[in-house]
PDB file of C-alpha atoms in Angstrom:
ATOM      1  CA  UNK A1282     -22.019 -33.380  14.487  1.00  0.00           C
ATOM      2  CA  UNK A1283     -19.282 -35.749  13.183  1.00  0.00           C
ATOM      3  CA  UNK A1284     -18.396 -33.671  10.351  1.00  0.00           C
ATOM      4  CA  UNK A1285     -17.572 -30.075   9.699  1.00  0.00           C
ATOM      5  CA  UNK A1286     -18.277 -28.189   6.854  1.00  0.00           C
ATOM      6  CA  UNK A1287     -15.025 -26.733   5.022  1.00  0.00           C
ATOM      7  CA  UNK A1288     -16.650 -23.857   3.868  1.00  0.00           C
ATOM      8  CA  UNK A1289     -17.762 -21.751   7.067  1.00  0.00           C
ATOM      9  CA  UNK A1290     -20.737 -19.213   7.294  1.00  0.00           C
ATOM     10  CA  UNK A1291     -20.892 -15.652   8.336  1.00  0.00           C
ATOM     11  CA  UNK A1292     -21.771 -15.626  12.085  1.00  0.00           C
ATOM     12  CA  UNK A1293     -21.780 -12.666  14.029  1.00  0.00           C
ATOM     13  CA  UNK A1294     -18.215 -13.096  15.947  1.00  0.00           C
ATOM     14  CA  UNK A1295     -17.093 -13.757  12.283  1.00  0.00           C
ATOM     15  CA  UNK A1296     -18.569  -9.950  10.977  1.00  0.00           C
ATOM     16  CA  UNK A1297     -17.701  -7.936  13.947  1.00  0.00           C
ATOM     17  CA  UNK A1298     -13.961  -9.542  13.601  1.00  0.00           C
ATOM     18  CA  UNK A1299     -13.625  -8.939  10.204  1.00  0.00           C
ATOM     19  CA  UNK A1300     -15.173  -5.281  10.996  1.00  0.00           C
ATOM     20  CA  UNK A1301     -12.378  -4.641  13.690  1.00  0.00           C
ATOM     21  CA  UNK A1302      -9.413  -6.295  11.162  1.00  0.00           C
ATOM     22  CA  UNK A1303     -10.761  -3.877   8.457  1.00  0.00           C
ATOM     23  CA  UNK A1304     -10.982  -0.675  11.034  1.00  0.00           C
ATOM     24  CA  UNK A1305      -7.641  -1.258  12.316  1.00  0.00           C
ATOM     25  CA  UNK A1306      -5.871  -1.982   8.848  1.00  0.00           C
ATOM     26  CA  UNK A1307      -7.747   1.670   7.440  1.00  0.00           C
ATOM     27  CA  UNK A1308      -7.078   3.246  10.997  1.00  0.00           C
ATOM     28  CA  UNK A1309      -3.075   2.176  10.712  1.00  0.00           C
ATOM     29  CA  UNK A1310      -2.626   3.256   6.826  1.00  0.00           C
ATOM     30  CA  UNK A1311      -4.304   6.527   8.048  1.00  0.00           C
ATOM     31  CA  UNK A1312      -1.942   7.126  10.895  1.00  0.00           C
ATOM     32  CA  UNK A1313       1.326   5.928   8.890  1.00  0.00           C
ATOM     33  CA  UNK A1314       0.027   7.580   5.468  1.00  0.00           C
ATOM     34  CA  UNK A1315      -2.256  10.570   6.369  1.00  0.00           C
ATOM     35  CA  UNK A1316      -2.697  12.448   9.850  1.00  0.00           C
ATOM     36  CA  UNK A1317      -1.085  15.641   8.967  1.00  0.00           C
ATOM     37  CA  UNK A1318       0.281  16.240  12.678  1.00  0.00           C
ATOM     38  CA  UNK A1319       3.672  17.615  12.723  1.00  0.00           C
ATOM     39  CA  UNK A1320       5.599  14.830  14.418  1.00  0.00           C
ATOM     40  CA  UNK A1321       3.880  12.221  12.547  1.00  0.00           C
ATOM     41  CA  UNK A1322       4.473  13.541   9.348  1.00  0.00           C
ATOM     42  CA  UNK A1323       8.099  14.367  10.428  1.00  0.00           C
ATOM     43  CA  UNK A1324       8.583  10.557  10.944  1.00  0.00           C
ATOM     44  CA  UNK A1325       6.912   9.491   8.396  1.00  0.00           C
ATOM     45  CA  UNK A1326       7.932  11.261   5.669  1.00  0.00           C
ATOM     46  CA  UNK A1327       9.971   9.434   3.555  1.00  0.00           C
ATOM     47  CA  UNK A1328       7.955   6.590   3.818  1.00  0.00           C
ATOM     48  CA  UNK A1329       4.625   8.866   2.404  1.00  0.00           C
ATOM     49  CA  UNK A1330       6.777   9.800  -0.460  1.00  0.00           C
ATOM     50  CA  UNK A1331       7.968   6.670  -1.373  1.00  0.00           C
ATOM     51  CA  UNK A1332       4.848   4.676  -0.608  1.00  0.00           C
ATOM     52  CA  UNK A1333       2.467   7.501  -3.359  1.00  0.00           C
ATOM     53  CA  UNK A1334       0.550   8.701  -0.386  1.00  0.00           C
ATOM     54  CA  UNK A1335      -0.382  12.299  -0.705  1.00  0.00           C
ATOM     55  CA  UNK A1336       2.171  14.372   1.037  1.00  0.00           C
ATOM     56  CA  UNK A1337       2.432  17.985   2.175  1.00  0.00           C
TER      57      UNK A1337
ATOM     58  CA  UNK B1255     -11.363 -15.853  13.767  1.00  0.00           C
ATOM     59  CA  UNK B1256     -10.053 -12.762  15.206  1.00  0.00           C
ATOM     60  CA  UNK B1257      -6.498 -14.230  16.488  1.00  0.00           C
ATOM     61  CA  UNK B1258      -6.129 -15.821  12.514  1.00  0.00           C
ATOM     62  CA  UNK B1259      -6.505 -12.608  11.275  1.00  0.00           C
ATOM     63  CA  UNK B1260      -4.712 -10.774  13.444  1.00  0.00           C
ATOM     64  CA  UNK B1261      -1.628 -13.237  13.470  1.00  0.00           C
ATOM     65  CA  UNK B1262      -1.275 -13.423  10.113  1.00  0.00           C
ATOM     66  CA  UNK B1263      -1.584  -9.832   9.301  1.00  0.00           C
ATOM     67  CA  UNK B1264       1.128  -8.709  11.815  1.00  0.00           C
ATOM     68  CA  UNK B1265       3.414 -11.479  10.617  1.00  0.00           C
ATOM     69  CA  UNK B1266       2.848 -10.936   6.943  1.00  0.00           C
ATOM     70  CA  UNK B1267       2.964  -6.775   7.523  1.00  0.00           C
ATOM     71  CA  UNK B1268       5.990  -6.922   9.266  1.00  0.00           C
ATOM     72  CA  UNK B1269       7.611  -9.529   6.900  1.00  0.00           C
ATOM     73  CA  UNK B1270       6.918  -7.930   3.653  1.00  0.00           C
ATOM     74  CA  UNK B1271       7.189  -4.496   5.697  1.00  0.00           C
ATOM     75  CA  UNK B1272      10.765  -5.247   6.294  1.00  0.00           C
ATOM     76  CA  UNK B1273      11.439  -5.959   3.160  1.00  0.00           C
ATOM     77  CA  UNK B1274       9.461  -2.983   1.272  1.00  0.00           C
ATOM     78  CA  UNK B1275      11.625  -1.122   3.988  1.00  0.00           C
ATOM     79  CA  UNK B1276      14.741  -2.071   2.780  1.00  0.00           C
ATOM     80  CA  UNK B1277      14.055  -1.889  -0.766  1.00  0.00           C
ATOM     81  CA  UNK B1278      12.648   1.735  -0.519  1.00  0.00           C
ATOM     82  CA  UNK B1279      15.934   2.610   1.599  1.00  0.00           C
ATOM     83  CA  UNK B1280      18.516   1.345  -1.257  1.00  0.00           C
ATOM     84  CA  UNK B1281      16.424   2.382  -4.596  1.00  0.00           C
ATOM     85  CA  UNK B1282      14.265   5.138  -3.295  1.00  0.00           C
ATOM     86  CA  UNK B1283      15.654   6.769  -0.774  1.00  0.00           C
ATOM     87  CA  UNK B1284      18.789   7.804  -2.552  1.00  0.00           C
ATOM     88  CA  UNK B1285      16.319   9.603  -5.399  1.00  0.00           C
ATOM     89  CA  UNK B1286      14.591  11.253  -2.859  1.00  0.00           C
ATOM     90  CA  UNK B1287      17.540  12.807  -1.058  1.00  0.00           C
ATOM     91  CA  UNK B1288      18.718  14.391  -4.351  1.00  0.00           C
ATOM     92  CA  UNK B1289      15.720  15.524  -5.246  1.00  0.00           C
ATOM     93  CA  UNK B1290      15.318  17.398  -1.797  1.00  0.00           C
ATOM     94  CA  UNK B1291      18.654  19.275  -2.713  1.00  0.00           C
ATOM     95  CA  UNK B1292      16.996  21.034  -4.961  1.00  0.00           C
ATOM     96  CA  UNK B1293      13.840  21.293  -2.700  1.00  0.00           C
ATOM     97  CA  UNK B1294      16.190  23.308  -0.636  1.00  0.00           C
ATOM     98  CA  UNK B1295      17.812  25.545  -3.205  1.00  0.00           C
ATOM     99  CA  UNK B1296      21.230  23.899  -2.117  1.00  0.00           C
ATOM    100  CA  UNK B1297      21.310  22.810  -6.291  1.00  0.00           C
ATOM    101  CA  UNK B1298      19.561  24.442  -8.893  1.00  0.00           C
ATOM    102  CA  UNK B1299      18.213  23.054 -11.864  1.00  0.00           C
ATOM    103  CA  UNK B1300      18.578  25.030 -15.181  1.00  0.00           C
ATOM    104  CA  UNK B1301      20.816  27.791 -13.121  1.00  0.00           C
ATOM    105  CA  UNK B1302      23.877  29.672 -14.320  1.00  0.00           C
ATOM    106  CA  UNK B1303      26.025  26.404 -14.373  1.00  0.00           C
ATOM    107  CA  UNK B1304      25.044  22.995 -15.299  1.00  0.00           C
ATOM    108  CA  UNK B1305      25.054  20.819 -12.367  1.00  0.00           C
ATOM    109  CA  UNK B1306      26.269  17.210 -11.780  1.00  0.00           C
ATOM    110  CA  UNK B1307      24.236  14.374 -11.878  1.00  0.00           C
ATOM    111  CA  UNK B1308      26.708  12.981  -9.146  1.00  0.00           C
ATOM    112  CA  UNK B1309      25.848  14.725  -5.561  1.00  0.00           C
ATOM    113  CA  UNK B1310      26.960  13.237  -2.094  1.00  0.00           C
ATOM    114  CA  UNK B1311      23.963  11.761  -0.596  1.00  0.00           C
ATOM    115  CA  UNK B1312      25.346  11.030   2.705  1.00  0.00           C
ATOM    116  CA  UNK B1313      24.686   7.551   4.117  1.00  0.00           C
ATOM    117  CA  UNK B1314      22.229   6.104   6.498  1.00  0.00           C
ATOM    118  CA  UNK B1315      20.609   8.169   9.014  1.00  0.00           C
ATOM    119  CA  UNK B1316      19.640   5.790  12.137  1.00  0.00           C
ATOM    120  CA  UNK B1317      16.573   8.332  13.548  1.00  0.00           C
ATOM    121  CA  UNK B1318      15.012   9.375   9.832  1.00  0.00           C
ATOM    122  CA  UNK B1319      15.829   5.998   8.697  1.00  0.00           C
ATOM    123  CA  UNK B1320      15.060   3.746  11.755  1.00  0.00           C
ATOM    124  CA  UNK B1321      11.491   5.726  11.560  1.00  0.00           C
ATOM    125  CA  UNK B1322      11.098   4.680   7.934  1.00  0.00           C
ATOM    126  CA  UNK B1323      11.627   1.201   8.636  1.00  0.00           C
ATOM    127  CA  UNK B1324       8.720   0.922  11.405  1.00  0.00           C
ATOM    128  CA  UNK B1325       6.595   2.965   9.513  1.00  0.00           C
ATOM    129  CA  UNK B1326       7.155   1.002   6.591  1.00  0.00           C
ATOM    130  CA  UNK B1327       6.077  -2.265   8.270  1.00  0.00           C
ATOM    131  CA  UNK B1328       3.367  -0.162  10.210  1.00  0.00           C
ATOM    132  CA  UNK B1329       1.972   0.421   6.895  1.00  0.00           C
ATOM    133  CA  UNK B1330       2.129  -2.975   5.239  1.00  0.00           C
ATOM    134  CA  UNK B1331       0.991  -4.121   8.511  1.00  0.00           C
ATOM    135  CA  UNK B1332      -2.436  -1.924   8.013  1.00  0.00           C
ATOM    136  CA  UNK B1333      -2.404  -3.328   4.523  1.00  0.00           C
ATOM    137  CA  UNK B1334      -2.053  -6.763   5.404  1.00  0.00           C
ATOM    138  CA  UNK B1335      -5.272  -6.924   7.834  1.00  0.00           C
ATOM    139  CA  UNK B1336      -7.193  -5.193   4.721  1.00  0.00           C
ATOM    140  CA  UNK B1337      -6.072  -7.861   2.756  1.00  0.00           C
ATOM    141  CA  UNK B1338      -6.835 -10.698   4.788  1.00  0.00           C
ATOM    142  CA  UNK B1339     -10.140  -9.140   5.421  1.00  0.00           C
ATOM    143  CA  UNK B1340     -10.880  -9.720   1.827  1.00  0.00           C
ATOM    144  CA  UNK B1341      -9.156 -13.156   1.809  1.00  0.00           C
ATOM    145  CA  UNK B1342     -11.429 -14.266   4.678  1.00  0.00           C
ATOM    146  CA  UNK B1343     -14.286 -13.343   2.856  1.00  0.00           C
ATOM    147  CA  UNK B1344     -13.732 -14.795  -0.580  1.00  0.00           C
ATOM    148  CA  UNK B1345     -12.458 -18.208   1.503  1.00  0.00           C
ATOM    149  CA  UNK B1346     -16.213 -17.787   3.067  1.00  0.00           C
ATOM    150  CA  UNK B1347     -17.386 -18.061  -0.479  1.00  0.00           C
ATOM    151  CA  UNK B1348     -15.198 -21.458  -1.630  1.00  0.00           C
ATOM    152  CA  UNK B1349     -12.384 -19.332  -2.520  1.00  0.00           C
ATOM    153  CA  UNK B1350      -8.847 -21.767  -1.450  1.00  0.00           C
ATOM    154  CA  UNK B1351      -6.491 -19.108  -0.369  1.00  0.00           C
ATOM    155  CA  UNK B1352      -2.909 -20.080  -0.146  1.00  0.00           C
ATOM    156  CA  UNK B1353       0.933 -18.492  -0.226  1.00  0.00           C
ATOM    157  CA  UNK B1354       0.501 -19.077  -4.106  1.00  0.00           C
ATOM    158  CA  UNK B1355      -2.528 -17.366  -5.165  1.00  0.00           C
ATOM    159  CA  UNK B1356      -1.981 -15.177  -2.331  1.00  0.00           C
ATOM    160  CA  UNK B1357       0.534 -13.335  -5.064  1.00  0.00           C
ATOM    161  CA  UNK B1358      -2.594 -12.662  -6.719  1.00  0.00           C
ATOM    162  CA  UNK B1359      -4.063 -11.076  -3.654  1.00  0.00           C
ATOM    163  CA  UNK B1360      -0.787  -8.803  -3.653  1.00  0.00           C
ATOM    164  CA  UNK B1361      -1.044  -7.821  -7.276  1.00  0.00           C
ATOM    165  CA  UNK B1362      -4.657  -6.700  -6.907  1.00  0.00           C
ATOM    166  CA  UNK B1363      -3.631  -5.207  -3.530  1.00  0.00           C
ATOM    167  CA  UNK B1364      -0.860  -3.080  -5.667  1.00  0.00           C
ATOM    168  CA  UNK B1365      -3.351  -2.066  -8.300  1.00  0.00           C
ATOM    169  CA  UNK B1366      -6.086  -1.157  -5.922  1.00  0.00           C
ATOM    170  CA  UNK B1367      -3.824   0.668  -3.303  1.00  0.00           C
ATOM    171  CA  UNK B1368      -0.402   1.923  -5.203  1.00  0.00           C
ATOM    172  CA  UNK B1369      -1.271   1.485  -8.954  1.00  0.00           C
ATOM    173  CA  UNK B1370      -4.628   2.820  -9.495  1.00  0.00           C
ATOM    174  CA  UNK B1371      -3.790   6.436  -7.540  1.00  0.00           C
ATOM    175  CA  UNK B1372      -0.577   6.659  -8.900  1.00  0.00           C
ATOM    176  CA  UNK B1373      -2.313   6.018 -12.131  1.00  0.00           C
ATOM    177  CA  UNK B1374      -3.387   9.492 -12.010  1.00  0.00           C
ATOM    178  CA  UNK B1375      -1.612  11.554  -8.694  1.00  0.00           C
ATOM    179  CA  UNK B1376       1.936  10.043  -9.496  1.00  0.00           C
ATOM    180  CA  UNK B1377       4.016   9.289  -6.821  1.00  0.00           C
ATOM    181  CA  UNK B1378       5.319  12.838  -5.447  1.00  0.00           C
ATOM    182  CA  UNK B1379       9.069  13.273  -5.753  1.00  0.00           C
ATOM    183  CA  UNK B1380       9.998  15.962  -2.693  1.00  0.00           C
ATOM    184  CA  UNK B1381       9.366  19.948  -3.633  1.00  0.00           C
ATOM    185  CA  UNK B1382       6.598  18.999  -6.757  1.00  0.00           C
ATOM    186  CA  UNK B1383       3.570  21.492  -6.923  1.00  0.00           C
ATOM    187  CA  UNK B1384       0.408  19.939  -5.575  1.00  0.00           C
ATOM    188  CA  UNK B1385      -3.011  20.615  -4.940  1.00  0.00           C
ATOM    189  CA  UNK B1386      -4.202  20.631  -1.159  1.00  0.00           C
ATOM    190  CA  UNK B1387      -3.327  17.690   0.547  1.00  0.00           C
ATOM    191  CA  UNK B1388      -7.002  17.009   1.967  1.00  0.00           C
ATOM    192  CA  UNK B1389      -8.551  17.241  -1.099  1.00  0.00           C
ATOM    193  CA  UNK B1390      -5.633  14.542  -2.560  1.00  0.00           C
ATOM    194  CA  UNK B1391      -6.557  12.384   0.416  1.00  0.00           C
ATOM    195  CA  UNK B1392     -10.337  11.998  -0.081  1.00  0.00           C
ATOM    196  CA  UNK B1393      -9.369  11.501  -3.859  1.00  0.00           C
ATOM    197  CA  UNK B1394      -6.826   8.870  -3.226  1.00  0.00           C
ATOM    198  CA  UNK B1395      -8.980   6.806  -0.388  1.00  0.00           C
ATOM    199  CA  UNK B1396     -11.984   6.883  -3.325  1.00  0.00           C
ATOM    200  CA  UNK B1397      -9.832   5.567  -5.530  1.00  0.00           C
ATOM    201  CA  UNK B1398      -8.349   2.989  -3.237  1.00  0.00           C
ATOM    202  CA  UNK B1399     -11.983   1.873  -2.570  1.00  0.00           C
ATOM    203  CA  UNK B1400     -13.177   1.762  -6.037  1.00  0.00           C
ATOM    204  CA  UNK B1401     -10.200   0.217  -7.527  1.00  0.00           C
ATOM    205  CA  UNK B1402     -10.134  -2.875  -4.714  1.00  0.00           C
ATOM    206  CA  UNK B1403     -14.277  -2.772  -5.542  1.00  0.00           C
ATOM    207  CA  UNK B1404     -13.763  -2.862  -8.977  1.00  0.00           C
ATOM    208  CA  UNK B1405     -11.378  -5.523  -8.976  1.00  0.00           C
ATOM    209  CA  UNK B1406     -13.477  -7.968  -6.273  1.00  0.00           C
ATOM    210  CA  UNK B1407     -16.329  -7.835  -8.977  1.00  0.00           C
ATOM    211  CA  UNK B1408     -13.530  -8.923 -11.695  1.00  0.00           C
ATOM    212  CA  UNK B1409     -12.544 -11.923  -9.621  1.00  0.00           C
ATOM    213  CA  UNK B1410     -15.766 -12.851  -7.987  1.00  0.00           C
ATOM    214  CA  UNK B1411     -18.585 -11.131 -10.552  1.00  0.00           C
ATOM    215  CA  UNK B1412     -20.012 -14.431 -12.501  1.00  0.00           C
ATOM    216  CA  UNK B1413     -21.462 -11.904 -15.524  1.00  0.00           C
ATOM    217  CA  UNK B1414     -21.049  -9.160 -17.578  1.00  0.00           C
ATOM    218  CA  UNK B1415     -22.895  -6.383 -15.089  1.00  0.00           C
ATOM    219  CA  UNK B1416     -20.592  -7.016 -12.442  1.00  0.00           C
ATOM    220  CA  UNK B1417     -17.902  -6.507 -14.924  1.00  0.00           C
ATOM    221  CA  UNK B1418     -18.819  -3.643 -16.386  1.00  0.00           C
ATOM    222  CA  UNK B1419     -19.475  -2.374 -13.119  1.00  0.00           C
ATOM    223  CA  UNK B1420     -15.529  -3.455 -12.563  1.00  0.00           C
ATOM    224  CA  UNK B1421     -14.611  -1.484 -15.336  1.00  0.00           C
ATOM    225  CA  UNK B1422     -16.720   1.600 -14.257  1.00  0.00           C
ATOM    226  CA  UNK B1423     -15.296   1.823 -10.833  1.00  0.00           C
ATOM    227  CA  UNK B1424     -11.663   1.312 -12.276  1.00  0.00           C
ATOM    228  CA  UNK B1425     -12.356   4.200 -14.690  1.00  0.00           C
ATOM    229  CA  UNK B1426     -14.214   6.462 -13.056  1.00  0.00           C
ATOM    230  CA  UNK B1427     -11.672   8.051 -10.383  1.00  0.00           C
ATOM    231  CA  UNK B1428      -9.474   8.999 -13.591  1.00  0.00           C
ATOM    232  CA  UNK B1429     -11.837  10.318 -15.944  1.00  0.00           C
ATOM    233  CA  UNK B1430     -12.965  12.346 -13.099  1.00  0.00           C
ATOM    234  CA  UNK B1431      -9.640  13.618 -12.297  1.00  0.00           C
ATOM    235  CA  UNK B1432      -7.421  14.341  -9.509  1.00  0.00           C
ATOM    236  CA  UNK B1433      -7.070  17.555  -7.734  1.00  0.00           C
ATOM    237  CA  UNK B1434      -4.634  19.261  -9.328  1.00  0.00           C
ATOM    238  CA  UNK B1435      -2.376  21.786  -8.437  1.00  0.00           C
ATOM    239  CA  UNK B1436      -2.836  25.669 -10.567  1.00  0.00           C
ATOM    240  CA  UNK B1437       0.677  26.010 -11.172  1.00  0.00           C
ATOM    241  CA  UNK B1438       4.038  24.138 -11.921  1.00  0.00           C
ATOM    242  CA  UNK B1439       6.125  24.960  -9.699  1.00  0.00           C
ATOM    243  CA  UNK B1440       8.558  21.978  -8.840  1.00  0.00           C
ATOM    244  CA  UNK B1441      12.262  22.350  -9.197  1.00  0.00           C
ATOM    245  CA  UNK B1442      13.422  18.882  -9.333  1.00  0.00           C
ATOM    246  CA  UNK B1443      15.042  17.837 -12.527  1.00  0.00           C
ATOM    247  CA  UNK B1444      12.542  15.755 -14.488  1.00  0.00           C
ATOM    248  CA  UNK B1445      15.067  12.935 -14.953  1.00  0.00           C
ATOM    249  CA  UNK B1446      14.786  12.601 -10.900  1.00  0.00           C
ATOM    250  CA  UNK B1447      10.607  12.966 -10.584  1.00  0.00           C
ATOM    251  CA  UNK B1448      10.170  10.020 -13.167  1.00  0.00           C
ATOM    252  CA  UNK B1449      13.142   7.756 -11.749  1.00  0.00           C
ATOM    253  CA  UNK B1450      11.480   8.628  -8.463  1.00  0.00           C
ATOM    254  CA  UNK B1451       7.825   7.781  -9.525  1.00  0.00           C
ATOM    255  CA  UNK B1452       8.916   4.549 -11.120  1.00  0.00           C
ATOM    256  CA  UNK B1453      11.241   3.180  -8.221  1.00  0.00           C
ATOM    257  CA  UNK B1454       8.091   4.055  -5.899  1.00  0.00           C
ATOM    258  CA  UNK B1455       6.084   1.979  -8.051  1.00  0.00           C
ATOM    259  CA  UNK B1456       8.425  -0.868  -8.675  1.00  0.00           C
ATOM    260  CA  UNK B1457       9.504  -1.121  -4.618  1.00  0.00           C
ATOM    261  CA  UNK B1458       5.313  -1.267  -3.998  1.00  0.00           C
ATOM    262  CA  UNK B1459       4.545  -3.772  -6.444  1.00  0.00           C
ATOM    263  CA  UNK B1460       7.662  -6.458  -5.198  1.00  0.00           C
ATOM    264  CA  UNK B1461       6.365  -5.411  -1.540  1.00  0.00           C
ATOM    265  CA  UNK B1462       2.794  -6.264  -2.624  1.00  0.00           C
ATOM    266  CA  UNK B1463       3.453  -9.395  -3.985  1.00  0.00           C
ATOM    267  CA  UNK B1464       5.465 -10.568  -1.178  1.00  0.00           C
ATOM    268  CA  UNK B1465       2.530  -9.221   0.819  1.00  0.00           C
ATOM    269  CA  UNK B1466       0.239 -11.092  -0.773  1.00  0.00           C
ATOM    270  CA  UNK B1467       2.035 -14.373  -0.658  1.00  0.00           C
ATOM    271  CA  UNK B1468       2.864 -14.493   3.132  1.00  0.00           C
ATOM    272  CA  UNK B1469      -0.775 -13.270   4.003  1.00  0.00           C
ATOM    273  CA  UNK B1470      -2.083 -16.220   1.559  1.00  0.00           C
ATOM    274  CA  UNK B1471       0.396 -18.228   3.402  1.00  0.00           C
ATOM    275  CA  UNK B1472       0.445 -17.613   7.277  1.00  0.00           C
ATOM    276  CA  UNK B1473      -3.836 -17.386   6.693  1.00  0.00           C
ATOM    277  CA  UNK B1474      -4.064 -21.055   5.597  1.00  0.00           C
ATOM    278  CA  UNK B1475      -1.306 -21.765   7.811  1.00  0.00           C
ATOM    279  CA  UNK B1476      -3.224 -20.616  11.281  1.00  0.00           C
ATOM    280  CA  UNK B1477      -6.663 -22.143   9.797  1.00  0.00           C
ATOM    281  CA  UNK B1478      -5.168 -25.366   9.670  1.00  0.00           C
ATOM    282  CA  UNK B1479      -3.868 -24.755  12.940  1.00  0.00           C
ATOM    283  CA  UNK B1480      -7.137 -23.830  14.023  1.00  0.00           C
ATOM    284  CA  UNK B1481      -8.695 -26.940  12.628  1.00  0.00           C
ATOM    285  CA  UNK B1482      -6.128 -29.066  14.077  1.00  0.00           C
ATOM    286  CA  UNK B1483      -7.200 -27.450  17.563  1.00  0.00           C
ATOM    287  CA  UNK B1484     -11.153 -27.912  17.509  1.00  0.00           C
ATOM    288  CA  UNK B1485     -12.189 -31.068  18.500  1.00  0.00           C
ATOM    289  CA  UNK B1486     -14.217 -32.706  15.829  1.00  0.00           C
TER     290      UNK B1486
END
């Protein structure tokens, strides 16, 4: 056990992070770029426009 | 694992957030104020008189603009972890990620999340006609997904299926079409929709790449910091 590979394998703690990092990225550009609730789409409106997210 | 990818998306997002931020406040958000004066009514286009190109756009607005800034980062922040998600997993393959090919990352990250549905629902200047906005979202996340799938197999497809599978999935949102709205009704001047459309664009593809770098960047930064950690 002297040496350690570089290139790493895909263990379990390694999936379920990569599952959370990949919910919480789509689950942030859907809050900032989607939910249609009034106060969030209030705040972020300029940004929708100006990122190409559908607005309105 | 978790703590790389979590470090080096918030410090990327909110780095290249900042700056998208910016960027959108001096070149877009100027087009888009104009453009909501006729939104309003308060100008008309093609009226009795001709209008001036030249309107008083007021200056910055701390609440409305403030907001855009954190949602700006919030945003490239959500991108980022997406990102690094995929760097992980091509570094899992062999792939050497760094701050240089991590501009790269950012251009496919522009394509797959700004370029591709822009191809075909163009970034919406304020008071253009559009379909509902539900229907535009399911269209848009299918073509974020396909685009980013599509261009995966293009960088990590070793034959000609996976590419023309790349090519498929890159096609296929646009020859099926957007929704589309059943009448034109926007009453924006067209000089201000395309200026609009192209700044968005341009501001997302400079935010990308800087995106792209300082994910490829702070991700081989906190592995090595990681390696440096575990005892051998």
């Amino acid at each position: 056990m002297t040496t350690q590979t570089v290139k790493s394998t895909l263990s379990a703690t390694k999936i379920v992070s990569l599952a959370f990092a990949a919910i919480l990225g789509v689950a942030i550009i859907s809050v900032t770029g989607h939910v249609q609730a009034g106060a969030l789409h209030d705040a972020a409106h300029d940004v929708r426009h100006a990122t190409g997210f559908p607005c309105h | 694992m978790l703590t790389r990818l979590l470090v080096s998306g918030l410090f990327a997002g909110a780095g290249a957030g900042l700056i998208a931020a910016l960027l959108q406040l001096f070149f877009v958000q100027p087009v888009l104020l104009h453009a909501e004066l006729y939104e309003s009514g308060a100008l008309v286009h093609f009226g009795a008189e001709a209008v001036s190109a030249h309107q008083d756009l007021g200056g910055f607005e701390p609440v409305r603009d403030g907001l855009s800034i954190v949602f700006t980062m919030l945003t490239y922040t959500g991108y980022a972890f997406i990102l690094l998600v995929g760097m992980a997993l091509a570094e899992m393959r062999g792939a050497n990620v760094n701050g240089r090919n991590g501009l790269l990352w950012g251009l496919a990250g522009f394509v797959a999340f700004h370029f591709a549905p822009g191809f075909t629902l163009a970034p919406e200047v304020p008071g253009v006609a559009a379909a509902d906005v539900a229907l535009r979202q399911v269209w848009w996340w299918a073509t974020v997904v396909t685009a980013g799938a599509g261009l995966w197999l293009i960088a990590f497809g070793r034959n000609w299926l996976a590419w023309g599978a790349a090519a498929v999935l890159l096609l296929a949102p646009h020859v099926v079409g957007a929704p589309e709205p059943d009448t034109f009704t926007g009453p924006v001047p067209t000089e201000i929709g395309a200026l609009f459309a192209s700044r968005a664009l341009g501001v997302g593809m400079a935010a990308w790449l800087l995106l792209g770098c300082f994910a490829g960047f702070f991700w081989q930064r906190e592995g090595a910091r990681d390696g440096a950690r575990q005892p051998a």
